[in-house]
């Protein structure tokens, strides 16, 4: 039988503590792996915003 309350979630380790414990090489490798997917998403979002605004090219009015 349940009491109707949600079980408490474990918040996990503190992100700042995790970052201090990582080696600089690991952080650099992670950054290199994230650059391409994030830049692709940003470009797609900018392209969609230009299409919504009716501006197909940058710099045109």
GROMACS .gro file of C-alpha atoms in nm:
model
   61
    1UNK     CA    1   0.000   0.000   0.000
    2UNK     CA    2   0.137   0.344  -0.091
    3UNK     CA    3   0.102   0.663   0.106
    4UNK     CA    4   0.075   0.881  -0.203
    5UNK     CA    5   0.403   1.061  -0.155
    6UNK     CA    6   0.675   1.042  -0.415
    7UNK     CA    7   1.000   0.878  -0.306
    8UNK     CA    8   1.288   1.117  -0.252
    9UNK     CA    9   1.534   1.127  -0.539
   10UNK     CA   10   1.905   1.110  -0.476
   11UNK     CA   11   2.044   1.443  -0.600
   12UNK     CA   12   2.372   1.274  -0.691
   13UNK     CA   13   2.720   1.413  -0.643
   14UNK     CA   14   2.790   1.784  -0.647
   15UNK     CA   15   2.887   1.888  -1.005
   16UNK     CA   16   3.154   2.125  -0.880
   17UNK     CA   17   3.318   1.845  -0.683
   18UNK     CA   18   3.312   1.624  -0.992
   19UNK     CA   19   3.477   1.891  -1.206
   20UNK     CA   20   3.754   1.946  -0.953
   21UNK     CA   21   3.823   1.572  -0.952
   22UNK     CA   22   3.856   1.541  -1.330
   23UNK     CA   23   4.185   1.550  -1.511
   24UNK     CA   24   4.236   1.844  -1.747
   25UNK     CA   25   4.285   1.603  -2.038
   26UNK     CA   26   3.942   1.451  -1.974
   27UNK     CA   27   3.779   1.792  -1.974
   28UNK     CA   28   3.955   1.886  -2.299
   29UNK     CA   29   3.844   1.560  -2.461
   30UNK     CA   30   3.485   1.618  -2.349
   31UNK     CA   31   3.490   1.973  -2.485
   32UNK     CA   32   3.620   1.854  -2.823
   33UNK     CA   33   3.349   1.589  -2.840
   34UNK     CA   34   3.075   1.843  -2.761
   35UNK     CA   35   3.182   2.126  -2.993
   36UNK     CA   36   3.051   1.974  -3.317
   37UNK     CA   37   2.706   1.862  -3.196
   38UNK     CA   38   2.644   2.186  -3.006
   39UNK     CA   39   2.754   2.406  -3.296
   40UNK     CA   40   2.530   2.205  -3.530
   41UNK     CA   41   2.232   2.266  -3.300
   42UNK     CA   42   2.309   2.638  -3.272
   43UNK     CA   43   2.337   2.674  -3.651
   44UNK     CA   44   2.007   2.490  -3.701
   45UNK     CA   45   1.837   2.713  -3.445
   46UNK     CA   46   1.971   3.029  -3.609
   47UNK     CA   47   1.862   2.902  -3.950
   48UNK     CA   48   1.511   2.831  -3.822
   49UNK     CA   49   1.491   3.177  -3.664
   50UNK     CA   50   1.592   3.342  -3.994
   51UNK     CA   51   1.331   3.138  -4.180
   52UNK     CA   52   1.060   3.238  -3.931
   53UNK     CA   53   1.160   3.602  -3.971
   54UNK     CA   54   1.159   3.574  -4.349
   55UNK     CA   55   1.532   3.646  -4.374
   56UNK     CA   56   1.696   3.367  -4.572
   57UNK     CA   57   2.046   3.514  -4.571
   58UNK     CA   58   2.255   3.687  -4.308
   59UNK     CA   59   2.305   4.060  -4.353
   60UNK     CA   60   2.011   4.127  -4.585
   61UNK     CA   61   1.728   4.354  -4.485
   0.00000   0.00000   0.00000
